[in-house]
Coordinates of N, CA and C in Angstrom, one line a residue:
M1 N -61.1 3.0 0.9 CA -60.2 2.5 0.8 C -61.4 1.1 -0.1
Y2 N -61.8 0.5 1.1 CA -63.0 -0.3 0.9 C -63.9 0.1 -0.1
C3 N -64.1 1.2 0.0 CA -65.2 1.3 -0.9 C -64.9 1.4 -2.7
G4 N -63.7 1.9 -2.7 CA -63.1 1.8 -3.8 C -62.8 0.5 -4.2
L5 N -62.7 -0.6 -3.3 CA -61.9 -1.7 -3.6 C -63.7 -2.4 -4.0
L6 N -64.4 -2.6 -3.2 CA -66.3 -2.8 -3.5 C -66.7 -2.3 -4.9
V7 N -66.3 -1.2 -5.4 CA -66.5 -0.8 -6.7 C -65.5 -1.8 -7.9
L8 N -64.2 -1.9 -7.4 CA -63.9 -2.5 -8.7 C -64.2 -4.1 -8.5
V9 N -65.0 -4.3 -7.5 CA -64.8 -5.7 -7.6 C -66.4 -6.0 -8.4
F10 N -67.5 -5.1 -8.2 CA -68.2 -5.1 -9.0 C -68.2 -4.6 -10.5
L11 N -67.0 -3.6 -10.8 CA -66.6 -3.4 -11.9 C -66.5 -4.8 -13.1
V12 N -65.3 -5.1 -11.8 CA -64.2 -6.7 -12.7 C -65.7 -7.8 -13.5
G13 N -66.5 -7.8 -12.1 CA -67.7 -8.7 -11.9 C -69.0 -8.4 -13.3
G14 N -68.8 -7.4 -13.3 CA -69.9 -6.9 -14.7 C -69.4 -7.1 -16.3
L15 N -68.4 -6.8 -16.0 CA -67.2 -7.1 -17.1 C -67.2 -8.4 -17.4
Y16 N -67.3 -9.4 -17.2 CA -66.8 -10.7 -16.8 C -68.5 -10.9 -17.3
V17 N -69.8 -10.8 -16.1 CA -70.9 -11.1 -17.0 C -71.4 -10.5 -18.1
G18 N -70.8 -9.4 -18.5 CA -71.4 -8.8 -19.6 C -70.3 -8.9 -21.0
R19 N -69.5 -9.7 -20.7 CA -68.9 -10.6 -21.7 C -69.4 -11.6 -21.8
S20 N -69.9 -12.4 -21.1 CA -70.5 -14.1 -21.5 C -71.9 -13.9 -22.0
A21 N -72.0 -12.6 -22.2 CA -73.7 -12.5 -23.1 C -73.1 -12.5 -24.5
I22 N -71.6 -12.0 -24.7 CA -71.4 -11.9 -26.3 C -70.8 -13.2 -25.9
Q23 N -71.6 -13.9 -27.1 CA -71.0 -15.5 -27.4 C -69.6 -15.6 -28.2
D24 N -69.6 -14.5 -29.4 CA -67.8 -14.5 -30.2 C -67.8 -12.9 -29.9
S25 N -66.6 -12.5 -29.4 CA -66.1 -11.2 -28.9 C -64.3 -11.3 -29.5
A26 N -64.1 -10.5 -29.8 CA -62.7 -10.0 -30.0 C -62.2 -10.0 -28.4
M27 N -62.7 -9.5 -27.9 CA -62.1 -8.4 -26.5 C -62.3 -10.1 -25.8
R28 N -60.9 -10.4 -25.6 CA -60.7 -11.4 -24.2 C -60.1 -11.2 -22.8
L29 N -60.6 -11.5 -22.1 CA -60.5 -11.5 -20.4 C -59.5 -12.3 -19.9
P30 N -58.4 -12.0 -19.0 CA -58.2 -12.7 -18.2 C -59.0 -13.8 -17.6
F31 N -58.2 -15.3 -17.6 CA -59.4 -16.4 -17.0 C -60.7 -16.7 -17.6
D32 N -60.8 -16.1 -18.7 CA -61.8 -16.5 -19.6 C -62.4 -17.6 -19.5
T33 N -61.5 -18.6 -20.0 CA -62.2 -20.0 -19.9 C -62.5 -20.5 -18.7
L34 N -61.5 -19.9 -17.6 CA -61.4 -20.6 -16.8 C -62.8 -20.1 -15.8
I35 N -63.5 -18.7 -16.1 CA -64.6 -18.5 -15.0 C -65.5 -18.3 -15.9
Q36 N -66.5 -19.1 -15.7 CA -67.8 -19.6 -16.8 C -69.2 -18.7 -16.0
T37 N -69.1 -17.5 -16.1 CA -70.3 -16.8 -15.8 C -71.9 -17.4 -16.1
R38 N -71.9 -18.1 -17.0 CA -73.1 -18.3 -17.8 C -73.4 -20.0 -16.4
D39 N -72.5 -20.7 -15.9 CA -72.7 -21.5 -15.1 C -73.2 -20.9 -13.4
V40 N -73.0 -19.6 -13.1 CA -73.4 -18.9 -12.0 C -75.1 -18.5 -12.3
L41 N -74.5 -17.7 -13.5 CA -76.0 -16.1 -13.5 C -76.2 -17.2 -15.1
P42 N -77.2 -18.4 -14.9 CA -77.9 -18.6 -16.4 C -78.9 -17.8 -17.5
Q43 N -79.1 -16.6 -16.5 CA -80.3 -16.2 -17.2 C -79.4 -14.8 -17.5
G44 N -78.1 -14.2 -17.0 CA -77.8 -13.3 -17.3 C -78.4 -11.8 -16.9
W45 N -78.5 -10.8 -17.8 CA -79.5 -9.7 -17.3 C -81.0 -9.9 -17.2
A46 N -81.6 -11.3 -18.3 CA -82.5 -11.6 -18.3 C -83.5 -11.2 -17.0
F47 N -82.5 -11.6 -15.5 CA -83.2 -12.1 -14.5 C -83.7 -11.3 -13.9
F48 N -83.2 -9.6 -14.2 CA -83.5 -8.5 -13.3 C -84.3 -7.9 -14.5
T49 N -84.6 -8.3 -15.9 CA -85.6 -7.3 -16.9 C -87.1 -8.3 -17.5
R50 N -87.5 -7.1 -17.4 CA -88.8 -7.8 -18.7 C -88.9 -7.5 -19.8
S51 N -89.3 -8.1 -21.2 CA -89.1 -7.6 -22.4 C -90.7 -6.3 -22.1
P52 N -89.8 -5.5 -22.8 CA -90.6 -4.5 -22.9 C -92.1 -4.6 -24.0
R53 N -92.2 -5.9 -24.3 CA -93.0 -6.2 -25.7 C -93.8 -6.5 -25.0
E54 N -93.7 -7.1 -23.7 CA -94.6 -8.2 -23.1 C -96.2 -7.4 -22.5
S55 N -97.1 -8.1 -23.1 CA -98.5 -7.6 -23.0 C -98.6 -7.7 -21.6
Y56 N -99.8 -6.2 -21.1 CA -99.7 -5.9 -19.8 C -101.9 -6.0 -19.3
A57 N -101.8 -6.9 -18.6 CA -103.1 -6.7 -18.1 C -103.5 -5.4 -17.1
T58 N -104.7 -5.4 -17.4 CA -105.6 -4.0 -16.7 C -106.6 -4.9 -16.1
Y59 N -106.9 -4.8 -14.6 CA -108.2 -5.7 -13.9 C -109.0 -4.2 -13.8
W60 N -110.1 -5.0 -13.6 CA -111.7 -3.8 -13.8 C -112.4 -4.6 -12.8
Q61 N -113.2 -4.0 -11.9 CA -114.0 -4.3 -11.0 C -115.8 -3.4 -11.6
E62 N -116.7 -4.3 -11.9 CA -117.9 -3.4 -11.8 C -118.8 -3.0 -10.1
T63 N -118.7 -1.7 -10.3 CA -119.2 -1.3 -8.9 C -120.4 -0.1 -8.7
D64 N -120.9 0.2 -8.5 CA -122.5 0.7 -8.5 C -122.2 1.9 -9.8
A65 N -121.0 2.9 -9.5 CA -120.8 3.7 -10.5 C -120.4 3.2 -11.8
G66 N -120.3 2.0 -12.3 CA -119.7 1.5 -13.5 C -118.5 0.8 -13.1
W67 N -117.8 0.3 -14.5 CA -116.8 -0.4 -14.6 C -115.3 0.6 -13.6
E68 N -114.9 0.2 -13.2 CA -113.6 1.0 -12.4 C -112.3 0.0 -12.6
V69 N -111.1 0.9 -12.7 CA -110.1 -0.5 -12.7 C -109.7 -0.4 -11.6
V70 N -109.1 -1.8 -11.2 CA -108.8 -1.9 -10.1 C -107.5 -2.6 -9.6
G71 N -106.5 -3.2 -10.8 CA -105.4 -3.1 -10.6 C -104.6 -3.8 -12.1
P72 N -103.9 -3.7 -12.4 CA -102.5 -3.4 -10.8 C -102.2 -2.5 -10.5
T73 N -101.9 -1.9 -9.7 CA -101.2 -1.0 -9.1 C -99.8 -0.4 -9.0
A74 N -99.6 0.8 -8.7 CA -98.3 0.7 -8.9 C -97.3 0.6 -6.8
G75 N -96.5 -0.5 -7.5 CA -96.0 -0.3 -6.1 C -95.3 0.1 -5.2
G76 N -94.9 1.1 -5.8 CA -94.0 2.8 -5.2 C -94.6 3.8 -4.9
E77 N -95.7 3.7 -4.7 CA -96.8 5.2 -4.7 C -96.4 5.0 -2.6
A78 N -97.1 6.1 -1.9 CA -96.6 6.3 -1.0 C -97.7 5.4 0.4
G79 N -99.2 5.0 -0.5 CA -100.2 3.9 0.0 C -99.5 2.7 0.4
R80 N -98.3 2.1 -0.3 CA -97.5 0.9 -0.5 C -96.5 0.8 0.1
L81 N -96.3 1.8 0.9 CA -95.3 1.8 1.9 C -94.2 2.1 0.7
F82 N -93.7 2.8 -0.4 CA -93.0 2.6 -1.2 C -92.4 1.7 -1.5
G83 N -92.6 0.8 -1.7 CA -92.2 -0.5 -2.3 C -92.3 -1.7 -1.3
W84 N -92.1 -1.2 0.0 CA -92.2 -2.3 0.9 C -93.2 -3.1 1.1
Q85 N -94.3 -3.0 1.3 CA -95.5 -3.6 1.0 C -95.8 -4.3 -1.0
R86 N -95.9 -5.6 -0.5 CA -95.8 -6.7 -1.8 C -96.9 -7.1 -2.1
S87 N -98.3 -5.8 -1.6 CA -99.9 -6.6 -2.4 C -99.8 -6.5 -3.8
A88 N -99.2 -5.2 -4.0 CA -99.0 -4.9 -5.4 C -98.7 -6.2 -6.4
R89 N -97.7 -6.8 -6.2 CA -97.2 -7.9 -6.8 C -98.2 -9.0 -6.8
S90 N -98.6 -9.0 -5.7 CA -100.0 -10.3 -5.6 C -101.2 -10.3 -6.4
E91 N -101.6 -8.9 -6.4 CA -102.9 -8.5 -7.4 C -102.5 -8.8 -8.5
A92 N -101.7 -8.4 -9.5 CA -100.7 -8.9 -10.8 C -101.0 -10.8 -10.9
L93 N -100.7 -11.5 -9.9 CA -100.4 -13.0 -9.7 C -101.8 -12.9 -9.5
F94 N -102.7 -13.0 -8.8 CA -103.4 -13.5 -8.4 C -104.8 -13.1 -10.0
G95 N -104.4 -11.9 -10.6 CA -105.1 -12.0 -11.9 C -104.9 -12.4 -12.7
A96 N -103.5 -12.5 -13.3 CA -103.0 -13.7 -13.9 C -103.3 -15.3 -14.0
S97 N -103.6 -15.7 -12.4 CA -104.4 -17.1 -11.9 C -105.5 -17.1 -12.7
L98 N -106.1 -16.0 -12.2 CA -107.8 -16.1 -12.8 C -108.0 -16.7 -14.5
V99 N -106.8 -15.8 -15.0 CA -107.3 -15.9 -16.7 C -106.6 -17.4 -16.6
A100 N -105.5 -17.9 -16.2 CA -104.8 -19.0 -16.3 C -105.8 -20.1 -16.2
E101 N -106.7 -20.0 -14.9 CA -108.0 -21.0 -14.2 C -108.7 -20.8 -15.8
A102 N -108.8 -19.9 -16.0 CA -110.4 -19.7 -16.7 C -110.0 -20.7 -18.2
S103 N -108.7 -20.1 -18.4 CA -108.6 -20.7 -19.7 C -108.2 -22.6 -19.6
R104 N -107.4 -23.2 -18.5 CA -107.6 -24.8 -18.1 C -109.2 -25.0 -18.4
S105 N -109.8 -24.4 -17.7 CA -111.0 -25.1 -18.0 C -112.1 -24.7 -19.3
Q106 N -111.3 -24.0 -20.0 CA -111.9 -24.0 -21.3 C -113.1 -23.4 -21.6
Q107 N -113.2 -22.1 -20.6 CA -114.5 -21.3 -20.3 C -114.0 -20.2 -20.7
A108 N -112.6 -19.9 -21.0 CA -112.6 -19.0 -21.2 C -113.0 -17.9 -22.7
E109 N -113.5 -17.2 -22.7 CA -113.7 -16.4 -24.4 C -113.1 -15.3 -24.6
L110 N -111.7 -15.6 -25.1 CA -110.7 -14.3 -25.3 C -111.0 -13.3 -26.1
L111 N -112.2 -12.7 -25.8 CA -112.7 -11.6 -26.8 C -112.0 -10.8 -27.8
P112 N -111.6 -10.6 -29.0 CA -110.6 -10.0 -29.3 C -111.3 -8.3 -29.4
C113 N -111.0 -7.5 -29.0 CA -111.5 -5.8 -29.1 C -110.7 -4.9 -29.4
E114 N -111.3 -4.6 -30.6 CA -110.1 -3.6 -31.3 C -110.7 -2.1 -31.6
D115 N -112.0 -2.1 -31.8 CA -112.5 -0.9 -32.0 C -113.5 -0.2 -31.3
L116 N -113.1 -0.9 -30.3 CA -114.8 -0.7 -28.8 C -113.4 0.3 -28.0
D117 N -114.1 1.0 -27.3 CA -113.7 1.4 -25.6 C -113.3 -0.2 -24.7
D118 N -112.6 -0.1 -23.9 CA -112.4 -0.9 -22.8 C -113.8 -1.3 -21.9
V119 N -114.8 -0.9 -21.7 CA -115.5 -0.2 -20.9 C -116.6 -1.6 -21.7
S120 N -116.5 -0.9 -23.4 CA -117.7 -1.6 -23.8 C -117.5 -3.0 -24.7
C121 N -115.9 -3.3 -24.5 CA -115.5 -4.4 -24.6 C -115.4 -5.7 -23.5
I122 N -115.5 -5.1 -21.8 CA -115.9 -5.3 -21.0 C -117.2 -6.1 -20.9
K123 N -117.9 -5.2 -21.3 CA -120.0 -5.8 -21.6 C -119.9 -6.6 -22.8
A124 N -119.5 -6.5 -23.7 CA -119.5 -7.5 -24.9 C -119.2 -8.8 -24.5
A125 N -118.2 -9.2 -23.3 CA -117.4 -10.5 -22.8 C -118.1 -11.0 -22.5
S126 N -118.9 -12.2 -22.3 CA -120.1 -13.2 -21.6 C -118.9 -13.6 -20.5
S127 N -119.9 -13.6 -19.1 CA -119.0 -13.8 -17.8 C -118.8 -15.3 -17.3
I128 N -117.4 -15.7 -16.7 CA -117.3 -17.1 -16.6 C -117.4 -17.2 -15.2
P129 N -117.9 -18.1 -14.4 CA -118.2 -18.4 -13.2 C -116.9 -18.8 -12.4
I130 N -115.4 -18.2 -10.9 CA -114.8 -18.7 -10.7 C -115.2 -18.9 -9.2
D131 N -114.9 -19.5 -8.5 CA -115.0 -20.1 -7.1 C -113.7 -19.2 -6.4
R132 N -114.2 -18.4 -5.7 CA -113.0 -17.6 -4.9 C -111.7 -18.1 -3.7
S133 N -112.4 -19.3 -3.8 CA -111.3 -19.8 -2.5 C -109.9 -19.5 -2.4
M134 N -109.8 -19.9 -3.9 CA -108.2 -19.5 -4.1 C -107.4 -18.3 -3.9
Y135 N -108.4 -17.4 -4.2 CA -108.4 -15.7 -4.2 C -108.5 -15.2 -3.1
D136 N -108.8 -15.7 -2.1 CA -109.3 -14.7 -0.7 C -108.2 -13.5 -0.5
N137 N -107.3 -13.6 -0.6 CA -106.0 -12.3 -0.6 C -106.1 -11.4 -1.8
W138 N -106.9 -11.7 -2.0 CA -106.8 -10.5 -3.2 C -108.0 -9.5 -3.0
G139 N -109.2 -10.1 -2.6 CA -110.1 -9.4 -1.8 C -111.5 -9.0 -2.7
L140 N -111.3 -9.3 -4.1 CA -112.5 -8.7 -5.3 C -113.3 -10.0 -5.0
C141 N -114.8 -9.4 -5.3 CA -115.6 -9.9 -5.8 C -116.5 -10.1 -6.3
G142 N -117.6 -10.4 -7.1 CA -118.9 -9.9 -8.2 C -118.2 -10.1 -9.7
E143 N -118.8 -9.1 -10.4 CA -118.0 -9.2 -11.9 C -116.4 -8.3 -11.6
V144 N -115.5 -9.3 -11.9 CA -114.0 -8.7 -12.7 C -114.1 -9.0 -13.8
A145 N -113.0 -7.8 -14.7 CA -112.3 -8.3 -16.1 C -110.9 -8.3 -16.3
S146 N -110.4 -8.9 -17.1 CA -109.1 -8.1 -17.6 C -108.7 -8.1 -18.9
I147 N -108.3 -7.3 -18.9 CA -107.8 -6.8 -20.1 C -106.3 -6.8 -20.4
S148 N -106.2 -7.6 -21.5 CA -104.3 -7.8 -21.8 C -104.3 -7.1 -22.7
R149 N -103.1 -6.2 -23.2 CA -103.0 -5.3 -24.5 C -101.7 -5.5 -24.5
E150 N -101.1 -5.5 -25.6 CA -99.7 -5.3 -26.2 C -99.4 -4.0 -26.4
P151 N -97.9 -3.6 -25.7 CA -97.8 -2.3 -25.8 C -97.9 -1.0 -27.2
V152 N -97.9 -0.4 -27.4 CA -97.3 0.3 -28.4 C -96.0 0.7 -28.6
P153 N -95.9 0.2 -30.4 CA -94.6 0.0 -30.6 C -94.0 1.1 -30.8
W154 N -92.4 1.6 -30.4 CA -91.8 2.4 -30.3 C -91.6 3.6 -31.4
A155 N -91.9 2.9 -32.7 CA -92.0 3.9 -34.1 C -93.8 4.2 -34.3
W156 N -94.4 4.0 -33.4 CA -95.8 4.9 -33.1 C -96.1 5.8 -32.2
V157 N -95.0 5.6 -31.1 CA -95.4 6.1 -30.1 C -94.8 8.0 -30.7
S158 N -94.1 8.2 -31.4 CA -93.2 9.5 -31.6 C -94.1 10.2 -32.6
S159 N -94.9 9.0 -33.3 CA -95.8 10.1 -34.3 C -97.3 10.7 -33.6
G160 N -97.1 11.2 -32.4 CA -98.2 11.9 -31.6 C -99.3 11.1 -31.9
A161 N -100.1 10.0 -32.7 CA -101.7 9.8 -32.5 C -101.9 9.0 -31.5
D162 N -103.0 8.7 -31.0 CA -103.8 8.3 -29.9 C -103.8 7.1 -30.3
V163 N -102.7 5.7 -29.8 CA -103.2 4.8 -31.1 C -103.6 3.8 -30.0
Q164 N -104.2 3.1 -30.0 CA -105.2 2.0 -28.8 C -105.1 0.9 -29.4
M165 N -104.2 -0.3 -28.8 CA -103.5 -1.4 -29.6 C -104.5 -2.1 -29.0
P166 N -104.9 -3.7 -30.0 CA -105.9 -4.7 -29.8 C -105.8 -5.2 -28.6
A167 N -107.0 -5.3 -28.1 CA -107.1 -6.1 -27.0 C -107.7 -7.1 -26.7
H168 N -107.1 -8.2 -25.4 CA -108.3 -9.3 -25.5 C -109.0 -9.2 -23.9
V169 N -110.2 -9.2 -23.8 CA -110.8 -9.5 -22.9 C -111.4 -11.1 -22.2
V170 N -111.4 -11.1 -20.9 CA -111.9 -12.2 -20.0 C -112.9 -11.4 -19.0
R171 N -114.1 -12.1 -19.0 CA -115.3 -11.5 -17.8 C -115.1 -12.7 -16.9
F172 N -115.3 -12.3 -15.6 CA -115.4 -13.6 -14.4 C -116.4 -12.7 -13.5
T173 N -117.4 -13.8 -13.0 CA -118.3 -14.1 -12.0 C -117.3 -14.4 -10.7
V174 N -116.5 -13.7 -9.6 CA -115.9 -14.2 -8.3 C -117.0 -14.3 -7.2
E175 N -117.1 -16.0 -7.4 CA -118.2 -15.8 -6.4 C -117.5 -15.6 -5.0
C176 N -118.4 -14.8 -4.1 CA -118.2 -14.7 -2.3 C -118.7 -15.7 -1.5

């Protein structure tokens, strides 16, 4: 009984939230003008989702074996306790902070890279010195790079061709 009532409350609540996302609709709900879900949930569903067209960044570190991808790592893997350990989210935050700090200091050179592979793009970029004091929790020292790339459009994915989208590269020297 309680389970059914709970499901009913969620369904009705979802109906009102969905209706508020549609500005002009032929559908009218009871108390539609009285209950303004935009006042309670101003972002609507956007709070729970991200844009699929948002560019994504990968972070690289130079090791003895060459340049290796160090993040962001998936949060749902067993080594991260299937999402309970939140360090995967902090990796993306630290990486974005590095790029933002470099662009604020106007030292960042977002090197456009279209025809080269990722490692060649990183090698072509000039390095920016960064003080590690703000980034102690990340644990990366030395040469670090960020490669930002737009996702492949849906129409191109179904073509079956190996499409490499243009990238922007920023390279850092994180002083330890």
